[in-house]
Coordinates of C-alpha atoms and ligand atoms in Angstrom, one line a residue:
X201 CA 2.4 -2.0 -19.9
X202 CA 5.2 0.4 -20.4
X203 CA 7.4 -0.2 -17.4
X204 CA 9.8 2.6 -18.1
X205 CA 7.9 5.8 -17.7
X206 CA 6.7 5.0 -14.3
X207 CA 5.2 8.3 -13.4
X208 CA 2.4 7.6 -15.8
X209 CA 1.2 4.6 -13.9
X210 CA 0.4 3.6 -10.3
X211 CA 3.4 2.9 -8.2
X212 CA 4.9 -0.4 -8.9
X213 CA 3.3 -3.1 -6.8
X214 CA 4.7 -6.5 -6.4
X215 CA 3.1 -9.3 -4.4
X216 CA 5.8 -11.5 -2.9
X217 CA 5.1 -14.8 -4.6
X218 CA 4.9 -17.9 -2.5
X219 CA 8.1 -19.5 -3.6
X220 CA 10.0 -22.7 -3.5
X221 CA 13.4 -20.9 -3.8
X222 CA 16.0 -22.2 -1.5
X223 CA 17.0 -20.6 1.6
X224 CA 20.6 -19.4 1.7
X225 CA 23.0 -21.9 2.9
X226 CA 25.3 -21.3 5.9
X227 CA 23.2 -18.8 7.8
X228 CA 24.6 -17.6 11.0
X229 CA 22.6 -18.5 14.1
X230 CA 19.0 -17.6 13.5
X231 CA 18.2 -14.0 14.4
X232 CA 14.7 -15.1 15.4
X233 CA 14.3 -15.4 19.1
X234 CA 14.4 -19.1 20.1
X235 CA 10.9 -19.2 21.6
X236 CA 9.5 -17.7 18.4
X237 CA 11.0 -20.2 16.0
X238 CA 8.3 -22.3 14.5
X239 CA 5.7 -20.9 16.9
X240 CA 3.3 -19.7 14.2
X241 CA 3.0 -22.8 12.2
X242 CA -0.4 -22.8 10.4
X243 CA -0.4 -19.0 10.0
X244 CA -0.1 -17.3 6.7
X245 CA 1.6 -14.0 5.6
X246 CA 1.2 -11.8 2.6
X247 CA 3.8 -9.1 1.9
X248 CA 3.1 -6.3 -0.6
X249 CA 6.1 -4.3 -1.8
X250 CA 6.3 -0.8 -3.2
X251 CA 9.3 1.1 -4.4
X252 CA 12.8 0.2 -5.3
X253 CA 14.8 -3.0 -5.4
X254 CA 16.1 -2.3 -2.0
X255 CA 12.6 -2.7 -0.7
X256 CA 12.1 -5.8 -2.8
X257 CA 15.1 -7.3 -1.1
X258 CA 13.9 -6.3 2.3
X259 CA 10.7 -8.1 1.6
X260 CA 12.8 -11.3 0.9
X261 CA 14.4 -10.8 4.3
X262 CA 11.0 -10.4 6.0
X263 CA 9.7 -13.5 4.3
X264 CA 12.8 -15.3 5.6
X265 CA 12.2 -14.2 9.2
X266 CA 8.5 -15.0 9.0
X267 CA 9.1 -18.5 7.6
X268 CA 11.5 -19.2 10.4
X269 CA 8.7 -18.3 12.8
X270 CA 6.5 -20.9 11.1
X271 CA 4.5 -18.6 8.9
X272 CA 3.7 -19.7 5.3
X273 CA 3.3 -17.4 2.3
X274 CA -0.1 -16.9 0.7
X275 CA -1.2 -14.8 -2.3
X276 CA -4.8 -14.6 -1.0
X277 CA -5.7 -11.7 1.3
X278 CA -8.6 -13.6 2.7
X279 CA -6.3 -16.4 3.9
X280 CA -3.7 -14.2 5.5
X281 CA -3.2 -13.8 9.2
X282 CA -0.6 -11.1 8.6
X283 CA -0.6 -8.5 5.8
X284 CA 2.4 -6.2 5.7
X285 CA 2.8 -3.2 3.3
X286 CA 6.5 -2.6 2.6
X287 CA 6.3 1.0 1.5
X288 CA 8.1 3.6 -0.5
X289 CA 8.2 7.3 0.4
X290 CA 10.0 8.7 -2.6
X291 CA 6.9 10.3 -4.2
X292 CA 3.5 11.3 -2.8
X293 CA 1.5 9.2 -5.2
X294 CA 3.2 6.1 -3.9
X295 CA 2.2 7.0 -0.3
X296 CA -1.4 7.8 -1.2
X297 CA -1.8 4.5 -2.9
X298 CA -0.7 2.7 0.4
X299 CA -3.1 4.7 2.5
X300 CA -5.8 3.7 0.0
X301 CA -4.9 0.0 0.4
X302 CA -4.9 0.2 4.2
X303 CA -8.5 1.4 4.0
X304 CA -9.4 -1.2 1.4
X305 CA -8.2 -4.2 3.4
X306 CA -9.7 -3.1 6.7
X307 CA -12.9 -5.1 6.3
X308 CA -10.8 -8.3 6.2
X309 CA -10.4 -7.8 9.9
X310 CA -14.1 -8.4 10.5
X311 CA -13.7 -11.8 8.7
X312 CA -10.6 -12.8 10.6
X313 CA -10.3 -11.0 13.9
X314 CA -6.8 -12.3 14.3
X315 CA -5.6 -10.7 11.2
X316 CA -2.6 -8.3 11.8
X317 CA -2.1 -5.4 9.4
X318 CA 1.3 -3.7 9.3
X319 CA 3.1 -0.9 7.6
X320 CA 6.9 -1.0 7.3
X321 CA 9.6 0.3 5.0
X322 CA 10.3 3.9 4.1
X323 CA 7.0 5.6 4.9
X324 CA 7.0 5.0 8.7
X325 CA 10.4 6.8 8.8
X326 CA 8.4 10.0 8.3
X327 CA 7.0 11.5 11.5
X328 CA 4.0 12.8 9.6
X329 CA 3.2 9.2 8.5
X330 CA 3.5 7.9 12.0
X331 CA 1.0 10.6 13.2
X332 CA -1.4 10.0 10.3
X333 CA -1.5 6.3 11.0
X334 CA -2.2 6.9 14.7
X335 CA -4.9 9.5 14.0
X336 CA -6.6 8.2 10.9
X337 CA -5.8 4.5 10.6
X338 CA -5.9 3.2 14.2
X339 CA -6.8 -0.3 13.1
X340 CA -3.2 -0.8 11.8
X341 CA -1.6 -3.2 14.3
X342 CA 2.1 -2.8 13.5
X343 CA 4.3 0.0 12.2
X344 CA 8.1 -0.3 11.9
X345 CA 10.8 1.3 9.9
X346 CA 13.8 0.4 7.7
X347 CA 16.2 0.2 10.6
X348 CA 14.1 -2.2 12.6
X349 CA 13.5 -4.8 10.0
X350 CA 15.3 -7.5 11.9
X351 CA 13.0 -6.8 14.9
X352 CA 10.0 -8.2 12.9
X353 CA 9.6 -11.4 14.9
X354 CA 9.4 -9.6 18.3
X355 CA 7.2 -6.9 16.9
X356 CA 4.7 -9.4 15.4
X357 CA 4.6 -11.1 18.8
X358 CA 3.9 -7.8 20.6
X359 CA 1.2 -6.9 18.1
X360 CA -0.6 -10.1 18.7
X361 CA -0.9 -9.3 22.4
X362 CA -1.5 -5.6 22.1
X363 CA -4.8 -3.8 21.8
X364 CA -3.0 -0.7 20.4
X365 CA -0.8 -0.1 17.4
X366 CA 2.7 -1.4 18.0
X367 CA 5.0 1.3 16.6
X368 CA 8.8 1.0 16.6
X369 CA 10.7 3.3 14.3
X370 CA 14.4 3.9 14.9
X371 CA 15.5 7.1 13.3
X372 CA 19.0 5.8 12.4
X373 CA 21.2 2.8 12.6
X374 CA 24.9 2.1 12.4
X375 CA 24.1 -1.6 12.0
X376 CA 25.1 -3.5 8.9
X377 CA 22.7 -6.4 9.2
X378 CA 24.5 -9.0 7.2
X379 CA 23.2 -12.5 7.7
X380 CA 19.5 -12.5 7.9
X381 CA 17.5 -15.4 6.5
X382 CA 15.9 -14.7 3.1
X383 CA 13.3 -16.3 1.0
X384 CA 14.4 -15.2 -2.5
X385 CA 12.2 -14.8 -5.5
X386 CA 12.3 -17.8 -7.6
X387 CA 14.2 -17.3 -10.8
X388 CA 17.6 -16.5 -12.2
X389 CA 18.0 -13.0 -10.8
X390 CA 19.0 -12.1 -7.3
X391 CA 19.7 -8.9 -5.5
X392 CA 22.6 -8.4 -3.0
X393 CA 22.8 -5.4 -0.7
X394 CA 26.3 -3.9 -0.7
X395 CA 25.6 -0.6 1.0
X396 CA 22.8 0.8 3.1
X397 CA 21.7 4.4 3.3
X398 CA 22.8 7.5 1.4
X399 CA 24.9 10.6 2.2
X400 CA 24.2 12.6 -0.9
X401 CA 21.2 14.7 0.3
X402 CA 19.9 15.7 -3.1
X403 CA 17.5 18.4 -2.1
X404 CA 14.3 16.7 -3.4
X405 CA 15.0 13.3 -2.0
X406 CA 13.7 11.6 1.1
X407 CA 15.9 8.5 0.9
X408 CA 18.7 9.9 3.2
X409 CA 16.0 10.4 5.8
X410 CA 14.4 7.0 5.4
X411 CA 17.5 4.9 5.0
X412 CA 20.1 6.8 7.1
X413 CA 23.8 7.2 6.5
X414 CA 25.9 5.2 4.1
X415 CA 27.2 1.9 5.6
X416 CA 29.0 -0.7 3.4
X417 CA 29.1 -4.4 3.9
X418 CA 32.5 -6.0 3.8
X419 CA 33.8 -7.4 0.5
X420 CA 34.2 -10.8 2.2
X421 CA 30.6 -11.0 3.2
X422 CA 29.3 -9.8 -0.2
X423 CA 31.5 -12.3 -2.0
X424 CA 30.3 -15.1 0.2
X425 CA 26.6 -14.2 -0.5
X426 CA 27.2 -14.0 -4.2
X427 CA 29.1 -17.3 -4.2
X428 CA 26.2 -19.0 -2.4
X429 CA 23.7 -17.5 -4.9
X430 CA 25.6 -18.9 -7.8
X431 CA 25.9 -22.3 -6.2
X432 CA 22.1 -22.2 -5.8
X433 CA 21.5 -21.5 -9.5
X434 CA 21.1 -17.8 -9.7
X435 CA 22.8 -16.4 -12.8
X436 CA 22.2 -12.7 -12.8
X437 CA 23.2 -10.8 -9.7
X438 CA 22.5 -7.2 -9.0
X439 CA 24.6 -5.4 -6.4
X440 CA 22.4 -2.9 -4.6
X441 CA 23.0 0.5 -3.0
X442 CA 21.6 4.0 -3.3
X443 CA 25.0 5.4 -4.3
X444 CA 27.2 2.4 -5.1
X445 CA 30.1 4.6 -6.4
X446 CA 30.7 5.5 -2.7
X447 CA 30.7 1.8 -1.7
X448 CA 33.7 1.1 0.6
X449 CA 34.7 4.6 1.5
X450 CA 33.9 3.7 5.1
X451 CA 36.0 0.5 4.8
X452 CA 39.0 1.8 3.0
X453 CA 38.2 0.0 -0.2
X454 CA 36.2 0.9 -3.3
X455 CA 33.4 -0.1 -5.6
X456 CA 35.9 -0.9 -8.3
X457 CA 37.7 -3.3 -6.0
X458 CA 34.4 -5.0 -5.1
X459 CA 33.5 -5.5 -8.8
X460 CA 36.9 -7.0 -9.4
X461 CA 36.6 -9.4 -6.4
X462 CA 33.0 -10.4 -7.3
X463 CA 34.2 -11.0 -10.9
X464 CA 36.7 -13.6 -9.7
X465 CA 34.0 -15.8 -8.2
X466 CA 33.9 -19.3 -9.9
X467 CA 30.9 -19.6 -12.3
X468 CA 29.9 -15.9 -12.1
X469 CA 28.1 -15.0 -15.4
X470 CA 26.3 -11.7 -15.0
X471 CA 26.9 -8.9 -12.5
X472 CA 24.9 -5.7 -12.4
X473 CA 24.7 -2.8 -10.1
X474 CA 22.4 0.0 -9.2
X475 CA 22.4 2.9 -8.6
X476 CA 25.4 5.0 -9.6
X477 CA 25.1 8.7 -8.8
X478 CA 27.3 10.2 -11.5
X479 CA 29.4 11.9 -8.9
X480 CA 32.5 10.0 -8.0
X481 CA 32.4 7.7 -11.0
X482 CA 36.1 7.2 -11.1
X483 CA 38.4 6.2 -14.0
X484 CA 39.3 3.2 -11.9
X485 CA 35.6 2.2 -11.8
X486 CA 35.3 2.5 -15.5
X487 CA 38.3 0.4 -15.9
X488 CA 36.9 -2.3 -13.5
X489 CA 33.6 -2.4 -15.4
X490 CA 35.4 -2.6 -18.8
X491 CA 37.9 -5.3 -17.7
X492 CA 35.6 -7.6 -15.6
X493 CA 33.9 -9.8 -18.2
X494 CA 30.9 -10.7 -16.0
X495 CA 30.0 -7.1 -15.4
X496 CA 27.1 -6.5 -17.8
X497 CA 27.2 -3.7 -20.4
X498 CA 24.6 -1.5 -18.7
X499 CA 24.9 1.5 -16.4
X500 CA 22.0 3.3 -14.9
X501 CA 23.3 6.8 -14.5
X502 CA 20.5 9.1 -13.3
X503 CA 21.1 12.7 -14.5
X504 CA 17.8 14.2 -13.2
X505 CA 18.1 17.4 -15.2
X506 CA 20.0 18.9 -18.1
X507 CA 20.1 22.4 -16.6
X508 CA 23.1 23.3 -14.5
X509 CA 21.0 25.8 -12.5
X510 CA 18.6 23.0 -11.6
X511 CA 21.3 20.5 -10.9
X512 CA 22.8 23.0 -8.5
X513 CA 19.5 23.6 -6.8
X514 CA 19.1 19.8 -6.5
X515 CA 22.6 19.5 -4.9
X516 CA 23.6 16.8 -7.4
X517 CA 27.3 17.8 -7.2
X518 CA 28.0 17.7 -11.0
X519 CA 27.5 19.8 -14.1
X520 CA 26.2 18.7 -17.4
X521 CA 29.7 19.2 -18.8
X522 CA 31.1 16.7 -16.2
X523 CA 28.3 14.3 -17.0
X524 CA 28.8 14.4 -20.7
X525 CA 32.5 13.9 -20.3
X526 CA 31.8 10.9 -18.1
X527 CA 29.5 9.4 -20.7
X528 CA 32.1 9.9 -23.3
X529 CA 34.8 8.2 -21.2
X530 CA 32.4 5.3 -20.4
X531 CA 31.5 4.9 -24.1
X532 CA 35.1 5.0 -25.2
X533 CA 36.1 2.3 -22.7
X534 CA 32.9 0.1 -23.2
X535 CA 31.5 0.8 -26.7
X536 CA 28.6 -1.6 -26.3
X537 CA 27.4 -0.1 -23.1
X538 CA 23.7 0.6 -22.7
X539 CA 22.9 3.7 -20.7
X540 CA 19.7 4.5 -18.8
X541 CA 18.7 7.4 -16.6
X542 CA 16.2 9.0 -14.2
X543 CA 14.8 12.4 -14.9
X544 CA 12.7 14.8 -12.9
X545 CA 10.6 17.5 -14.4
X546 CA 8.9 20.4 -12.6
X547 CA 11.5 20.9 -9.9
X548 CA 10.9 24.3 -8.2
X549 CA 12.2 27.1 -10.3
X550 CA 12.4 25.0 -13.5
X551 CA 11.9 27.4 -16.4
X552 CA 11.0 26.5 -19.9
X553 CA 14.6 27.1 -20.8
X554 CA 15.8 24.6 -18.1
X555 CA 13.4 22.1 -19.4
X556 CA 14.6 22.5 -23.0
X557 CA 18.1 21.9 -21.7
X558 CA 16.9 18.6 -20.3
X559 CA 15.4 17.7 -23.7
X560 CA 18.7 18.7 -25.4
X561 CA 20.7 16.5 -23.0
X562 CA 18.4 13.6 -23.6
X563 CA 18.8 14.0 -27.4
X564 CA 22.5 14.3 -27.1
X565 CA 23.2 11.4 -24.8
X566 CA 20.7 9.0 -26.5
X567 CA 19.8 6.9 -23.5
X568 CA 18.5 3.4 -24.1
X569 CA 15.6 4.1 -21.8
X570 CA 14.7 6.7 -19.1
X571 CA 12.6 6.7 -16.0
X572 CA 10.8 10.0 -15.9
X573 CA 9.1 11.6 -12.9
X574 CA 7.2 14.7 -12.0
X575 CA 8.8 16.4 -8.9
X576 CA 6.9 15.5 -5.8
X577 CA 7.6 17.7 -2.7
X578 CA 8.7 15.6 0.3
X579 CA 8.2 17.0 3.7
X580 CA 11.5 17.5 5.6
X581 CA 13.6 17.8 2.4
X582 CA 15.2 21.2 1.5
X583 CA 13.3 21.4 -1.7
X584 CA 10.0 21.2 0.0
X585 CA 10.5 24.7 1.4
X586 CA 11.3 26.2 -2.1
X587 CA 8.5 28.5 -3.2
X588 CA 9.0 28.9 -6.9
X589 CA 6.7 25.9 -7.8
X590 CA 6.0 24.8 -11.3
X591 CA 2.3 24.7 -12.3
X592 CA 1.2 21.0 -12.2
X593 CA -0.3 21.3 -15.6
X594 CA 2.9 22.6 -17.1
X595 CA 4.8 19.8 -15.3
X596 CA 2.5 17.2 -16.8
X597 CA 3.0 18.6 -20.3
X598 CA 6.8 18.6 -19.8
X599 CA 6.7 15.0 -18.7
X600 CA 4.7 14.0 -21.8
X601 CA 7.1 15.9 -24.1
X602 CA 10.1 14.3 -22.4
X603 CA 8.5 10.8 -22.7
X604 CA 7.7 11.4 -26.3
X605 CA 11.3 12.4 -27.1
X606 CA 12.8 9.5 -25.2
X607 CA 10.3 6.9 -26.5
X608 CA 11.5 7.6 -30.1
X609 CA 15.1 7.1 -29.1
X610 CA 14.3 3.9 -27.2
X611 CA 12.4 2.5 -30.2
X612 CA 15.3 3.4 -32.6
X613 CA 17.8 1.6 -30.4
X614 CA 15.6 -1.5 -30.3
X615 CA 14.9 -1.4 -34.1
X616 CA 18.6 -1.2 -34.8
X617 CA 18.9 -4.6 -33.1
X618 CA 16.6 -6.3 -35.6
X619 CA 18.6 -9.0 -37.4
X620 CA 21.4 -9.1 -34.7
X621 CA 22.1 -12.1 -32.4
X622 CA 22.1 -11.4 -28.7
X623 CA 22.7 -13.5 -25.6
X624 CA 19.5 -13.9 -23.6
X625 CA 19.1 -15.2 -20.1
X626 CA 15.7 -16.8 -20.0
X627 CA 13.8 -15.8 -16.8
X628 CA 10.4 -17.4 -17.1
X629 CA 7.0 -16.9 -18.8
X630 CA 6.1 -13.4 -19.8
X631 CA 3.7 -11.6 -17.5
X632 CA 1.1 -11.1 -20.2
X633 CA 1.4 -14.3 -22.2
X634 CA 2.3 -17.6 -20.7
X635 CA 3.1 -19.1 -24.1
X636 CA 6.0 -16.7 -24.4
X637 CA 9.2 -16.7 -22.4
X638 CA 10.9 -13.6 -21.4
X639 CA 14.6 -13.0 -20.8
X640 CA 17.1 -10.2 -20.7
X641 CA 20.2 -9.3 -22.8
X642 CA 23.4 -8.3 -21.0
X643 CA 22.3 -4.7 -21.7
X644 CA 19.1 -5.4 -19.7
X645 CA 16.7 -5.3 -22.6
X646 CA 13.6 -7.4 -22.3
X647 CA 13.3 -10.1 -25.1
X648 CA 10.3 -12.3 -25.7
X649 CA 10.8 -15.7 -27.3
X650 CA 8.6 -18.6 -28.1
X651 CA 8.2 -21.0 -25.2
X652 CA 10.0 -24.3 -25.7
X653 CA 10.9 -27.2 -23.4
X654 CA 14.1 -26.9 -21.4
X655 CA 14.7 -23.3 -21.9
X656 CA 13.8 -21.9 -18.5
X657 CA 16.8 -20.4 -16.7
X658 CA 19.1 -21.0 -19.6
X659 CA 21.4 -18.7 -21.5
X660 CA 20.5 -18.8 -25.2
X661 CA 21.6 -17.0 -28.3
X662 CA 18.6 -15.4 -30.0
X663 CA 18.1 -13.5 -33.3
X664 CA 16.0 -10.3 -32.9
X665 CA 13.1 -10.5 -35.3
X666 CA 11.0 -7.5 -34.2
X667 CA 11.2 -4.5 -31.8
X668 CA 9.0 -2.0 -30.2
X669 CA 9.7 0.8 -27.7
X670 CA 9.8 -1.5 -24.7
X671 CA 10.5 -5.0 -25.8
X672 CA 12.3 -7.1 -28.4
X673 CA 11.0 -10.3 -30.0
X674 CA 13.6 -13.0 -30.8
X675 CA 14.0 -16.6 -32.0
X676 CA 16.4 -19.0 -30.4
X677 CA 19.3 -20.2 -32.6
X678 CA 19.9 -23.9 -32.5
Ligands
SAH14 N1 20.0 6.8 -5.5 C1 19.4 6.9 -6.7 C2 18.0 7.3 -6.8 C3 17.0 6.6 -5.9 S1 15.4 7.3 -6.0 C4 20.2 8.0 -7.5 O1 20.7 8.9 -6.9 O2 20.3 7.8 -8.7 C5 15.0 7.0 -7.7 C6 14.6 8.2 -8.5 O3 13.4 8.7 -8.0 C7 15.6 9.3 -8.5 O4 16.7 9.1 -9.4 C8 14.7 10.5 -8.9 O5 14.7 10.6 -10.3 C9 13.4 10.1 -8.4 N2 13.0 10.9 -7.2 C10 13.5 10.9 -6.0 N3 12.9 11.8 -5.2 C11 11.9 12.4 -6.0 C12 11.0 13.4 -5.8 N4 10.9 14.0 -4.6 N5 10.1 13.7 -6.8 C13 10.2 13.1 -8.0 N6 11.1 12.1 -8.2 C14 12.0 11.8 -7.3
SF4_15 FE1 18.3 10.3 -3.2 FE2 20.3 11.6 -4.2 FE3 20.8 9.7 -2.4 FE4 19.9 9.1 -4.9 S1 21.9 10.0 -4.3 S2 19.1 8.3 -2.9 S3 18.6 10.8 -5.4 S4 19.8 11.6 -2.0
F3S16 FE1 11.3 4.3 -2.1 FE2 12.6 3.8 0.1 FE3 13.5 2.8 -2.2 S1 11.7 5.7 -0.4 S2 12.8 4.3 -3.7 S3 11.6 2.3 -1.2 S4 14.7 3.5 -0.5

């Protein structure tokens, strides 16, 4: 399936795979209350994750907490004693999907009266969702938000003893929760939070409300985590934040400095980061990316719209001229850079002319790929009160036109790679065909290669033999 144009499919759903991955070394004292450690041996949990990598990473932390309590992972709903939906609030269709799932799994409670059903992550941060759960889904046992994640053990215990829904949602947090246990996804790729929250308040976006204000982890703590990951065999590390360019402003340091420090770690091979709001993308940051060899040649630089009028209404804080100039500077400093973006169509007040400006920008910039979305009003955000709504049919047509334009560009990029030799980090079997292995280039392109012994988790050089819009096919050079 095309994984880029995500609006066209159901929200991404990932089941947290039972995993043999190592726990992180050198944990601080367990945050799990002493009397809860190991108390739930024999019980099984299943975590379902929606939304962004931040949520995927939170799921790894929840798995870590649960396993310290004695819970074991299962992939089977029928076997589970605890099913938690780690939710995303960024668009309405993601939310509807979760409500549908909560209804669907309800009958499992008849088979296992001890089964606990919980909702956590970004959706419970919305008051409307809290009310809806209480009114319409009273069989949900447990609701907690993004700021209470570390309270999971106590909340599970309360839910076991409570006849009513246990709901604990803090509306903000100054905490930087640094050293929670994690059960990481098996593989070569790992995610490291460098910053929590977002201060940008783009008018359409709910994230500042669900994740609170920007808080940075210290460079020392991040470097320690990355070092441990590398020692444990992870080879491709993504630094995560909603607005990484602002990393460190609260600590008197900078994202550029962090990249340079992470780049000095022994054995570091591939460093990525996401997401960079184009605003505050400094020359120093471009220099740090260009001069740190382990930082991969890929930047995700969401532009959202090609119309200055709409960018202003979105409160993005830049113009298309600034953005184009930034792209030119980045390409000048790092000629092999791959650029990807996010785009929203159908923002209130978007005229045909505004939309054409977005198409023009996409044609000019020539992104490697783009994630395209139809605007979805989010209660509580400034845009939700805007009245000049775009007809949903027109928005859908615009999305299709945009995807058509971008898909040709993406395919062209991939076809140009045919015959070239690229470095591929092999991740594991392809999702669709176990006889084929999949890996990524430094520019984050997906490459399929024939399965051979001893190739898992290795860096190989591969010649690209074929290409389509979404993937490349390669053969390993010996
Ligand atoms: N912090 C990141 C974005 C995180 S949300 C950044 O600023 O780049 C990921 C993407 O979801 C956004 O880039 C935007 O394109 C999309 N998005 C966010 N809110 C949306 C909404 N209300 N409707 C449609 N798309 C939205
Ligand atoms: Fe949302 Fe804007 Fe913050 Fe990104 S930068 S998370 S789009 S408010
Ligand atoms: Fe969704 Fe929350 Fe991420 S709203 S995009 S899961 S920060």
